PDB file of C-alpha atoms in Angstrom:
ATOM      1  CA  MET A 264      -3.426 -12.399  26.518  1.00 62.00           C
ATOM      2  CA  MET A 265      -6.948 -11.361  25.538  1.00 68.00           C
ATOM      3  CA  GLU A 266      -6.199  -7.867  26.817  1.00 65.00           C
ATOM      4  CA  LEU A 267      -3.776  -7.493  23.894  1.00 81.00           C
ATOM      5  CA  ALA A 268      -6.044  -9.050  21.266  1.00 84.00           C
ATOM      6  CA  GLY A 269      -7.900  -5.829  20.512  1.00 87.00           C
ATOM      7  CA  ILE A 270      -4.720  -3.781  20.120  1.00 92.00           C
ATOM      8  CA  THR A 271      -3.012  -6.462  18.020  1.00 93.00           C
ATOM      9  CA  ALA A 272      -6.007  -6.743  15.680  1.00 93.00           C
ATOM     10  CA  ALA A 273      -6.156  -2.954  15.289  1.00 94.00           C
ATOM     11  CA  LEU A 274      -2.459  -2.741  14.394  1.00 94.00           C
ATOM     12  CA  THR A 275      -2.895  -5.564  11.861  1.00 94.00           C
ATOM     13  CA  ILE A 276      -5.826  -3.803  10.199  1.00 94.00           C
ATOM     14  CA  GLY A 277      -3.896  -0.554  10.125  1.00 93.00           C
ATOM     15  CA  GLY A 278      -0.864  -2.227   8.583  1.00 91.00           C
ATOM     16  CA  LEU A 279      -2.926  -3.746   5.780  1.00 91.00           C
ATOM     17  CA  ALA A 280      -4.731  -0.445   5.203  1.00 89.00           C
ATOM     18  CA  VAL A 281      -1.450   1.461   4.871  1.00 88.00           C
ATOM     19  CA  LEU A 282       0.242  -0.915   2.412  1.00 84.00           C
ATOM     20  CA  PRO A 283      -1.729   0.294  -0.655  1.00 80.00           C
ATOM     21  CA  LEU A 284      -0.567   3.871   0.050  1.00 78.00           C
ATOM     22  CA  ASN A 285       2.946   3.022  -1.206  1.00 72.00           C
ATOM     23  CA  VAL A 286       4.845   4.835   1.554  1.00 71.00           C
ATOM     24  CA  THR A 287       7.200   1.969   2.430  1.00 56.00           C
ATOM     25  CA  ASP A 288       9.367   1.648  -0.676  1.00 60.00           C
ATOM     26  CA  ARG A 289      12.328   3.381   0.973  1.00 63.00           C
ATOM     27  CA  PRO A 290      13.954   1.986   4.137  1.00 66.00           C
ATOM     28  CA  VAL A 291      12.987   5.034   6.210  1.00 71.00           C
ATOM     29  CA  GLY A 292       9.457   4.676   4.867  1.00 79.00           C
ATOM     30  CA  TYR A 293       8.940   1.632   7.033  1.00 84.00           C
ATOM     31  CA  VAL A 294       9.183   3.827  10.136  1.00 84.00           C
ATOM     32  CA  PHE A 295       6.602   6.233   8.764  1.00 90.00           C
ATOM     33  CA  GLY A 296       4.364   3.467   7.423  1.00 90.00           C
ATOM     34  CA  ALA A 297       4.335   1.525  10.695  1.00 91.00           C
ATOM     35  CA  SER A 298       3.533   4.685  12.658  1.00 93.00           C
ATOM     36  CA  LEU A 299       0.754   5.620  10.256  1.00 93.00           C
ATOM     37  CA  ALA A 300      -0.640   2.087  10.493  1.00 93.00           C
ATOM     38  CA  ALA A 301      -0.990   2.327  14.274  1.00 95.00           C
ATOM     39  CA  GLY A 302      -3.256   5.360  14.210  1.00 94.00           C
ATOM     40  CA  MET A 303      -5.199   4.207  11.165  1.00 94.00           C
ATOM     41  CA  GLY A 304      -5.921   0.809  12.720  1.00 95.00           C
ATOM     42  CA  ILE A 305      -7.041   2.362  16.000  1.00 96.00           C
ATOM     43  CA  ALA A 306      -9.289   4.831  14.155  1.00 95.00           C
ATOM     44  CA  ILE A 307     -10.904   2.177  11.946  1.00 95.00           C
ATOM     45  CA  THR A 308     -11.620  -0.261  14.762  1.00 96.00           C
ATOM     46  CA  SER A 309     -12.875   2.513  17.036  1.00 96.00           C
ATOM     47  CA  VAL A 310     -15.422   3.664  14.463  1.00 95.00           C
ATOM     48  CA  VAL A 311     -16.503   0.090  13.726  1.00 96.00           C
ATOM     49  CA  PHE A 312     -16.951  -0.661  17.431  1.00 96.00           C
ATOM     50  CA  PHE A 313     -19.026   2.467  17.976  1.00 94.00           C
ATOM     51  CA  GLY A 314     -21.264   1.471  15.080  1.00 95.00           C
ATOM     52  CA  LEU A 315     -21.716  -1.982  16.600  1.00 95.00           C
ATOM     53  CA  ARG A 316     -22.444  -0.437  20.003  1.00 93.00           C
ATOM     54  CA  VAL A 317     -25.113   1.854  18.599  1.00 92.00           C
ATOM     55  CA  ALA A 318     -26.682  -1.080  16.756  1.00 92.00           C
ATOM     56  CA  GLY A 319     -26.622  -3.200  19.926  1.00 90.00           C
ATOM     57  CA  TRP A 320     -24.306  -5.826  18.435  1.00 91.00           C
ATOM     58  CA  ALA A 321     -21.108  -5.100  20.378  1.00 90.00           C
ATOM     59  CA  SER A 322     -20.548  -8.630  21.687  1.00 91.00           C
ATOM     60  CA  PRO A 323     -16.996 -10.065  21.668  1.00 91.00           C
ATOM     61  CA  GLY A 324     -17.973 -12.390  18.830  1.00 93.00           C
ATOM     62  CA  ALA A 325     -19.365  -9.537  16.735  1.00 94.00           C
ATOM     63  CA  ILE A 326     -16.244  -7.451  17.366  1.00 94.00           C
ATOM     64  CA  LEU A 327     -13.998 -10.323  16.279  1.00 92.00           C
ATOM     65  CA  PHE A 328     -16.125 -10.891  13.180  1.00 95.00           C
ATOM     66  CA  ALA A 329     -15.877  -7.188  12.305  1.00 95.00           C
ATOM     67  CA  ASP A 330     -12.088  -7.345  12.791  1.00 93.00           C
ATOM     68  CA  VAL A 331     -11.804 -10.340  10.476  1.00 94.00           C
ATOM     69  CA  LEU A 332     -13.991  -8.567   7.912  1.00 95.00           C
ATOM     70  CA  CYS A 333     -11.816  -5.433   8.095  1.00 93.00           C
ATOM     71  CA  ILE A 334      -8.678  -7.554   7.682  1.00 93.00           C
ATOM     72  CA  GLY A 335     -10.232  -9.240   4.653  1.00 93.00           C
ATOM     73  CA  VAL A 336     -11.230  -5.936   3.026  1.00 90.00           C
ATOM     74  CA  ALA A 337      -7.826  -4.359   3.700  1.00 88.00           C
ATOM     75  CA  GLY A 338      -6.051  -7.483   2.458  1.00 88.00           C
ATOM     76  CA  PHE A 339      -8.122  -7.449  -0.738  1.00 87.00           C
ATOM     77  CA  ALA A 340      -7.180  -3.794  -1.296  1.00 81.00           C
ATOM     78  CA  CYS A 341      -3.505  -4.727  -0.914  1.00 80.00           C
ATOM     79  CA  TRP A 342      -3.912  -7.543  -3.415  1.00 79.00           C
ATOM     80  CA  LYS A 343      -5.608  -5.256  -5.940  1.00 75.00           C
ATOM     81  CA  ARG A 344      -2.770  -2.735  -5.742  1.00 68.00           C
ATOM     82  CA  ARG A 345       0.107  -5.221  -5.557  1.00 61.00           C
ATOM     83  CA  GLN A 346       1.347  -4.186  -9.021  1.00 50.00           C
ATOM     84  CA  VAL A 347       0.585  -0.481  -8.700  1.00 51.00           C
ATOM     85  CA  ARG A 348       3.723   1.011  -7.230  1.00 51.00           C
ATOM     86  CA  THR A 349       4.868   4.615  -7.196  1.00 47.00           C
ATOM     87  CA  PRO A 350       8.589   4.817  -7.975  1.00 45.00           C
ATOM     88  CA  GLN A 351      10.563   5.883  -4.942  1.00 47.00           C
ATOM     89  CA  ASP A 352      14.106   7.040  -4.482  1.00 46.00           C
ATOM     90  CA  SER A 353      15.951   4.341  -2.531  1.00 43.00           C
ATOM     91  CA  SER A 354      19.231   6.202  -2.331  1.00 44.00           C
ATOM     92  CA  VAL A 355      18.915   7.217   1.332  1.00 43.00           C
ATOM     93  CA  ASN A 356      22.271   6.669   2.983  1.00 46.00           C
ATOM     94  CA  LEU A 357      21.596   5.123   6.389  1.00 46.00           C
ATOM     95  CA  THR A 358      25.293   4.952   7.282  1.00 50.00           C
ATOM     96  CA  ARG A 359      25.806   8.716   7.487  1.00 53.00           C
ATOM     97  CA  HIS A 360      25.847  10.506  10.805  1.00 59.00           C
ATOM     98  CA  GLU A 361      25.997   7.230  12.708  1.00 67.00           C
ATOM     99  CA  MET A 362      26.750   9.006  15.989  1.00 72.00           C
ATOM    100  CA  LEU A 363      23.475  10.942  15.743  1.00 73.00           C
ATOM    101  CA  GLN A 364      21.514   7.810  14.938  1.00 71.00           C
ATOM    102  CA  THR A 365      23.109   5.933  17.827  1.00 76.00           C
ATOM    103  CA  ALA A 366      22.293   8.780  20.200  1.00 78.00           C
ATOM    104  CA  PHE A 367      18.678   8.788  19.051  1.00 81.00           C
ATOM    105  CA  ALA A 368      18.378   5.008  19.490  1.00 78.00           C
ATOM    106  CA  ALA A 369      19.786   5.250  23.029  1.00 84.00           C
ATOM    107  CA  ILE A 370      17.427   8.096  23.926  1.00 85.00           C
ATOM    108  CA  LEU A 371      14.449   6.245  22.461  1.00 82.00           C
ATOM    109  CA  ILE A 372      15.174   3.036  24.381  1.00 83.00           C
ATOM    110  CA  ALA A 373      15.671   4.921  27.628  1.00 87.00           C
ATOM    111  CA  THR A 374      12.507   6.971  27.062  1.00 90.00           C
ATOM    112  CA  VAL A 375      10.273   3.973  26.326  1.00 83.00           C
ATOM    113  CA  TYR A 376      11.633   2.081  29.326  1.00 87.00           C
ATOM    114  CA  ARG A 377      11.095   5.050  31.640  1.00 90.00           C
ATOM    115  CA  LEU A 378       7.578   5.707  30.340  1.00 92.00           C
ATOM    116  CA  TRP A 379       6.690   2.057  30.898  1.00 89.00           C
ATOM    117  CA  GLN A 380       7.978   2.296  34.491  1.00 92.00           C
ATOM    118  CA  ILE A 381       5.933   5.432  35.168  1.00 93.00           C
ATOM    119  CA  SER A 382       2.857   3.910  33.527  1.00 91.00           C
ATOM    120  CA  ARG A 383       3.062   0.850  35.771  1.00 90.00           C
ATOM    121  CA  ALA A 384       3.348   3.105  38.812  1.00 92.00           C
ATOM    122  CA  ASN A 385       0.374   5.211  37.618  1.00 91.00           C
ATOM    123  CA  PRO A 386      -1.850   2.727  35.755  1.00 89.00           C
ATOM    124  CA  VAL A 387      -4.948   4.947  35.776  1.00 89.00           C
ATOM    125  CA  GLY A 388      -3.108   7.915  34.283  1.00 91.00           C
ATOM    126  CA  GLU A 389      -3.723  11.505  35.270  1.00 91.00           C
ATOM    127  CA  TRP A 390      -6.945  13.464  35.811  1.00 88.00           C
ATOM    128  CA  ASP A 391      -8.242  13.686  32.237  1.00 88.00           C
ATOM    129  CA  ALA A 392      -7.559   9.994  31.679  1.00 91.00           C
ATOM    130  CA  TRP A 393      -9.777   8.599  34.400  1.00 88.00           C
ATOM    131  CA  SER A 394     -12.278  11.473  34.600  1.00 86.00           C
ATOM    132  CA  ASP A 395     -12.956  11.787  30.864  1.00 88.00           C
ATOM    133  CA  TRP A 396     -11.578   9.196  28.476  1.00 90.00           C
ATOM    134  CA  ASN A 397     -11.539   6.015  30.558  1.00 92.00           C
ATOM    135  CA  LEU A 398     -14.739   6.950  32.381  1.00 89.00           C
ATOM    136  CA  ARG A 399     -16.650   7.155  29.111  1.00 90.00           C
ATOM    137  CA  ALA A 400     -14.901   4.012  27.899  1.00 92.00           C
ATOM    138  CA  LYS A 401     -16.413   2.156  30.856  1.00 90.00           C
ATOM    139  CA  PHE A 402     -19.878   3.387  29.892  1.00 89.00           C
ATOM    140  CA  LEU A 403     -19.312   2.253  26.301  1.00 91.00           C
ATOM    141  CA  ALA A 404     -17.959  -1.116  27.410  1.00 91.00           C
ATOM    142  CA  GLY A 405     -20.571  -1.747  30.090  1.00 85.00           C
ATOM    143  CA  ALA A 406     -24.059  -3.181  29.956  1.00 76.00           C
ATOM    144  CA  VAL A 407     -25.766   0.202  30.409  1.00 78.00           C
ATOM    145  CA  ASP A 408     -27.040   2.373  27.583  1.00 81.00           C
ATOM    146  CA  TRP A 409     -24.044   3.642  25.593  1.00 84.00           C
ATOM    147  CA  ARG A 410     -25.568   7.129  25.560  1.00 84.00           C
ATOM    148  CA  ALA A 411     -24.678   7.433  29.232  1.00 81.00           C
ATOM    149  CA  ALA A 412     -21.130   8.205  28.041  1.00 81.00           C
ATOM    150  CA  SER A 413     -22.428  11.611  26.883  1.00 79.00           C
ATOM    151  CA  ALA A 414     -25.045  12.193  29.565  1.00 77.00           C
ATOM    152  CA  PRO A 415     -25.680  15.859  30.473  1.00 76.00           C
ATOM    153  CA  LEU A 416     -25.243  14.972  34.156  1.00 75.00           C
ATOM    154  CA  LEU A 417     -21.524  14.483  33.519  1.00 75.00           C
ATOM    155  CA  ARG A 418     -20.981  18.064  32.419  1.00 70.00           C
ATOM    156  CA  GLN A 419     -20.306  19.357  35.910  1.00 71.00           C
ATOM    157  CA  TYR A 420     -17.034  17.482  36.248  1.00 72.00           C
ATOM    158  CA  THR A 421     -16.172  16.147  32.797  1.00 76.00           C
ATOM    159  CA  HIS A 422     -16.659  16.836  29.077  1.00 76.00           C
ATOM    160  CA  PRO A 423     -19.251  14.521  27.508  1.00 74.00           C
ATOM    161  CA  GLU A 424     -19.026  16.484  24.245  1.00 77.00           C
ATOM    162  CA  TYR A 425     -15.454  15.319  23.573  1.00 84.00           C
ATOM    163  CA  PRO A 426     -14.906  12.946  20.611  1.00 88.00           C
ATOM    164  CA  LEU A 427     -15.305   9.245  21.371  1.00 90.00           C
ATOM    165  CA  LEU A 428     -12.493   7.811  19.231  1.00 93.00           C
ATOM    166  CA  LEU A 429     -10.074   7.138  22.088  1.00 94.00           C
ATOM    167  CA  SER A 430     -12.772   6.050  24.559  1.00 93.00           C
ATOM    168  CA  ALA A 431     -14.438   3.771  22.004  1.00 94.00           C
ATOM    169  CA  PHE A 432     -11.157   2.037  21.189  1.00 96.00           C
ATOM    170  CA  ILE A 433     -10.403   1.371  24.854  1.00 95.00           C
ATOM    171  CA  ALA A 434     -13.979   0.159  25.382  1.00 94.00           C
ATOM    172  CA  ARG A 435     -13.569  -2.188  22.416  1.00 95.00           C
ATOM    173  CA  CYS A 436     -10.430  -3.693  23.942  1.00 94.00           C
ATOM    174  CA  TRP A 437     -12.218  -4.096  27.270  1.00 94.00           C
ATOM    175  CA  ARG A 438     -15.174  -5.855  25.634  1.00 92.00           C
ATOM    176  CA  LEU A 439     -12.844  -8.311  23.959  1.00 91.00           C
ATOM    177  CA  ALA A 440     -10.893  -8.939  27.166  1.00 89.00           C
ATOM    178  CA  GLY A 441     -14.016  -9.297  29.293  1.00 87.00           C
ATOM    179  CA  ASP A 442     -12.858  -6.851  31.993  1.00 88.00           C
ATOM    180  CA  THR A 443     -11.770  -3.243  32.522  1.00 89.00           C
ATOM    181  CA  ALA A 444      -8.115  -3.763  33.367  1.00 88.00           C
ATOM    182  CA  PHE A 445      -5.562  -0.950  33.360  1.00 90.00           C
ATOM    183  CA  VAL A 446      -3.289  -2.455  30.727  1.00 92.00           C
ATOM    184  CA  GLU A 447      -5.358  -1.491  27.663  1.00 92.00           C
ATOM    185  CA  PRO A 448      -5.325   2.303  28.297  1.00 94.00           C
ATOM    186  CA  MET A 449      -1.654   2.116  29.277  1.00 93.00           C
ATOM    187  CA  ILE A 450      -0.583   0.357  26.088  1.00 93.00           C
ATOM    188  CA  THR A 451      -2.838   2.543  23.933  1.00 94.00           C
ATOM    189  CA  GLY A 452      -1.176   5.670  25.305  1.00 93.00           C
ATOM    190  CA  LEU A 453       2.313   4.282  24.742  1.00 92.00           C
ATOM    191  CA  VAL A 454       1.413   3.139  21.214  1.00 94.00           C
ATOM    192  CA  PHE A 455       0.267   6.650  20.307  1.00 95.00           C
ATOM    193  CA  PHE A 456       3.443   8.144  21.789  1.00 94.00           C
ATOM    194  CA  ALA A 457       5.655   5.743  19.843  1.00 92.00           C
ATOM    195  CA  ALA A 458       3.620   6.337  16.668  1.00 94.00           C
ATOM    196  CA  LEU A 459       3.900  10.121  17.070  1.00 95.00           C
ATOM    197  CA  THR A 460       7.680   9.800  17.342  1.00 94.00           C
ATOM    198  CA  GLY A 461       7.797   7.490  14.338  1.00 91.00           C
ATOM    199  CA  LEU A 462       5.664   9.840  12.236  1.00 94.00           C
ATOM    200  CA  LEU A 463       7.953  12.766  12.962  1.00 95.00           C
ATOM    201  CA  VAL A 464      11.193  10.871  12.348  1.00 92.00           C
ATOM    202  CA  GLY A 465       9.993   8.848   9.357  1.00 90.00           C
ATOM    203  CA  GLY A 466       8.058  11.673   7.743  1.00 92.00           C
ATOM    204  CA  LEU A 467      10.915  14.164   7.894  1.00 92.00           C
ATOM    205  CA  ALA A 468      13.351  11.481   6.769  1.00 88.00           C
ATOM    206  CA  LEU A 469      11.230  10.948   3.653  1.00 89.00           C
ATOM    207  CA  LEU A 470      10.900  14.680   3.041  1.00 89.00           C
ATOM    208  CA  ARG A 471      14.298  16.077   4.049  1.00 88.00           C
ATOM    209  CA  GLY A 472      16.591  13.147   4.719  1.00 84.00           C
ATOM    210  CA  TRP A 473      17.413  10.803   7.568  1.00 82.00           C
ATOM    211  CA  THR A 474      19.471  13.345   9.522  1.00 84.00           C
ATOM    212  CA  ALA A 475      16.618  15.854   9.703  1.00 89.00           C
ATOM    213  CA  GLY A 476      14.258  13.139  10.906  1.00 89.00           C
ATOM    214  CA  VAL A 477      16.617  11.914  13.624  1.00 89.00           C
ATOM    215  CA  MET A 478      17.311  15.433  14.878  1.00 87.00           C
ATOM    216  CA  ALA A 479      13.573  16.103  15.109  1.00 93.00           C
ATOM    217  CA  GLY A 480      13.112  12.853  17.023  1.00 92.00           C
ATOM    218  CA  VAL A 481      15.838  13.797  19.499  1.00 87.00           C
ATOM    219  CA  LEU A 482      14.182  17.177  20.098  1.00 90.00           C
ATOM    220  CA  LEU A 483      10.790  15.530  20.616  1.00 93.00           C
ATOM    221  CA  LEU A 484      12.146  13.013  23.128  1.00 90.00           C
ATOM    222  CA  ALA A 485      13.922  15.846  24.965  1.00 86.00           C
ATOM    223  CA  SER A 486      10.622  17.686  25.513  1.00 88.00           C
ATOM    224  CA  ARG A 487       9.499  17.217  29.118  1.00 87.00           C
ATOM    225  CA  PRO A 488       5.829  18.197  28.535  1.00 89.00           C
ATOM    226  CA  THR A 489       5.560  15.655  25.711  1.00 90.00           C
ATOM    227  CA  LEU A 490       7.043  12.904  27.886  1.00 90.00           C
ATOM    228  CA  ASP A 491       4.628  13.726  30.721  1.00 89.00           C
ATOM    229  CA  LEU A 492       1.676  13.402  28.347  1.00 91.00           C
ATOM    230  CA  GLY A 493       3.056  10.110  27.052  1.00 87.00           C
ATOM    231  CA  TRP A 494       2.225   8.192  30.228  1.00 90.00           C
ATOM    232  CA  ALA A 495      -0.693  10.335  31.451  1.00 93.00           C
ATOM    233  CA  GLN A 496      -3.091   8.724  28.906  1.00 92.00           C
ATOM    234  CA  TYR A 497      -4.323  12.143  27.813  1.00 92.00           C
ATOM    235  CA  ALA A 498      -5.780  12.796  24.364  1.00 92.00           C
ATOM    236  CA  ASP A 499      -3.166  15.458  23.595  1.00 93.00           C
ATOM    237  CA  ILE A 500      -0.794  12.867  22.146  1.00 95.00           C
ATOM    238  CA  PRO A 501      -3.437  11.206  19.893  1.00 95.00           C
ATOM    239  CA  LEU A 502      -4.594  14.662  18.753  1.00 95.00           C
ATOM    240  CA  ALA A 503      -1.025  15.698  17.930  1.00 95.00           C
ATOM    241  CA  TYR A 504      -0.550  12.370  16.155  1.00 96.00           C
ATOM    242  CA  PHE A 505      -3.509  12.802  13.795  1.00 95.00           C
ATOM    243  CA  MET A 506      -2.672  16.437  13.077  1.00 94.00           C
ATOM    244  CA  LEU A 507       0.932  15.526  12.257  1.00 95.00           C
ATOM    245  CA  ALA A 508      -0.166  12.546  10.151  1.00 93.00           C
ATOM    246  CA  ALA A 509      -2.426  14.764   8.021  1.00 91.00           C
ATOM    247  CA  LEU A 510       0.353  17.322   7.486  1.00 92.00           C
ATOM    248  CA  MET A 511       2.971  14.700   6.626  1.00 92.00           C
ATOM    249  CA  LEU A 512       0.648  12.995   4.157  1.00 89.00           C
ATOM    250  CA  LEU A 513      -0.118  16.307   2.445  1.00 89.00           C
ATOM    251  CA  PHE A 514       3.581  17.130   2.115  1.00 89.00           C
ATOM    252  CA  LEU A 515       4.416  13.655   0.836  1.00 87.00           C
ATOM    253  CA  ASP A 516       1.603  13.844  -1.699  1.00 83.00           C
ATOM    254  CA  TYR A 517       2.986  17.180  -2.925  1.00 83.00           C
ATOM    255  CA  GLN A 518       6.491  15.698  -3.115  1.00 82.00           C
ATOM    256  CA  GLN A 519       5.168  12.882  -5.309  1.00 75.00           C
ATOM    257  CA  ASP A 520       3.370  15.345  -7.627  1.00 72.00           C
ATOM    258  CA  HIS A 521      -0.047  14.058  -6.548  1.00 64.00           C
ATOM    259  CA  ARG A 522       0.613  10.637  -8.110  1.00 63.00           C
ATOM    260  CA  SER A 523      -0.239   8.619  -5.006  1.00 64.00           C
ATOM    261  CA  PRO A 524      -3.325   7.917  -2.862  1.00 70.00           C
ATOM    262  CA  LEU A 525      -1.704   9.645   0.142  1.00 72.00           C
ATOM    263  CA  ILE A 526      -4.044  12.603  -0.234  1.00 71.00           C
ATOM    264  CA  LEU A 527      -7.005  10.314   0.559  1.00 71.00           C
ATOM    265  CA  ALA A 528      -5.466   9.209   3.848  1.00 74.00           C
ATOM    266  CA  ALA A 529      -4.943  12.861   4.758  1.00 71.00           C
ATOM    267  CA  GLY A 530      -8.692  13.386   4.585  1.00 68.00           C
ATOM    268  CA  ARG A 531      -8.906  15.221   1.262  1.00 64.00           C
ATOM    269  CA  THR A 532     -10.047  14.249  -2.218  1.00 54.00           C
ATOM    270  CA  PRO A 533      -7.618  14.447  -5.157  1.00 53.00           C
TER     271      PRO A 533
END
């Protein structure tokens, strides 16, 4: 199960980092908070791993120590803000429009199951996955100089100038597992797809009500291009995720009259 250790640790760190933001006071907020935690945990651990790789300390033990340290820091932040709560409206009626909610749940289950089937049949993903993201992840995870991931010689067939967040996270999981198996990129892609769906549904539910969120989720899951990118392990889904997360956080901060730390998570200062 070591192949899942890196992803599990990242989700734990993200969950602890999201708790102080006070986005989970309403029932629908748990959907948004969990989705936000996934991307935040992946981003934090990816940056930490890259720093360790540059410093030459990216051994499995050092990665685990950094994960424990991040969990401790995030846990301390949660403890410091345990009594600082932004009042939230908990009057969301989850029993309305039950047929729509049931339809969305059925579509979501069927979609996740089908994406998992396609991912198992195509474990290396599509062209960009193995020629760009996973290729550079192997350089970052291997024993060679990490700068080979952005070598000019790769420019003829790939894009060494692309950001390293996704590749660094996959490389981190591979270093912890001790091999370069297919399961880490597969699960990472599916986690981002699920988190993107959760951000859209949960964010709109917080802003405009549960029905609006569910309808948006149904439309997203009915989009064939989005589903194709979900299993292809492309960076389009992570990019859409972070763009949507920033927008949702800005809108939620405005809805709360700038009385919450959400604006910080969106990448802006109060």
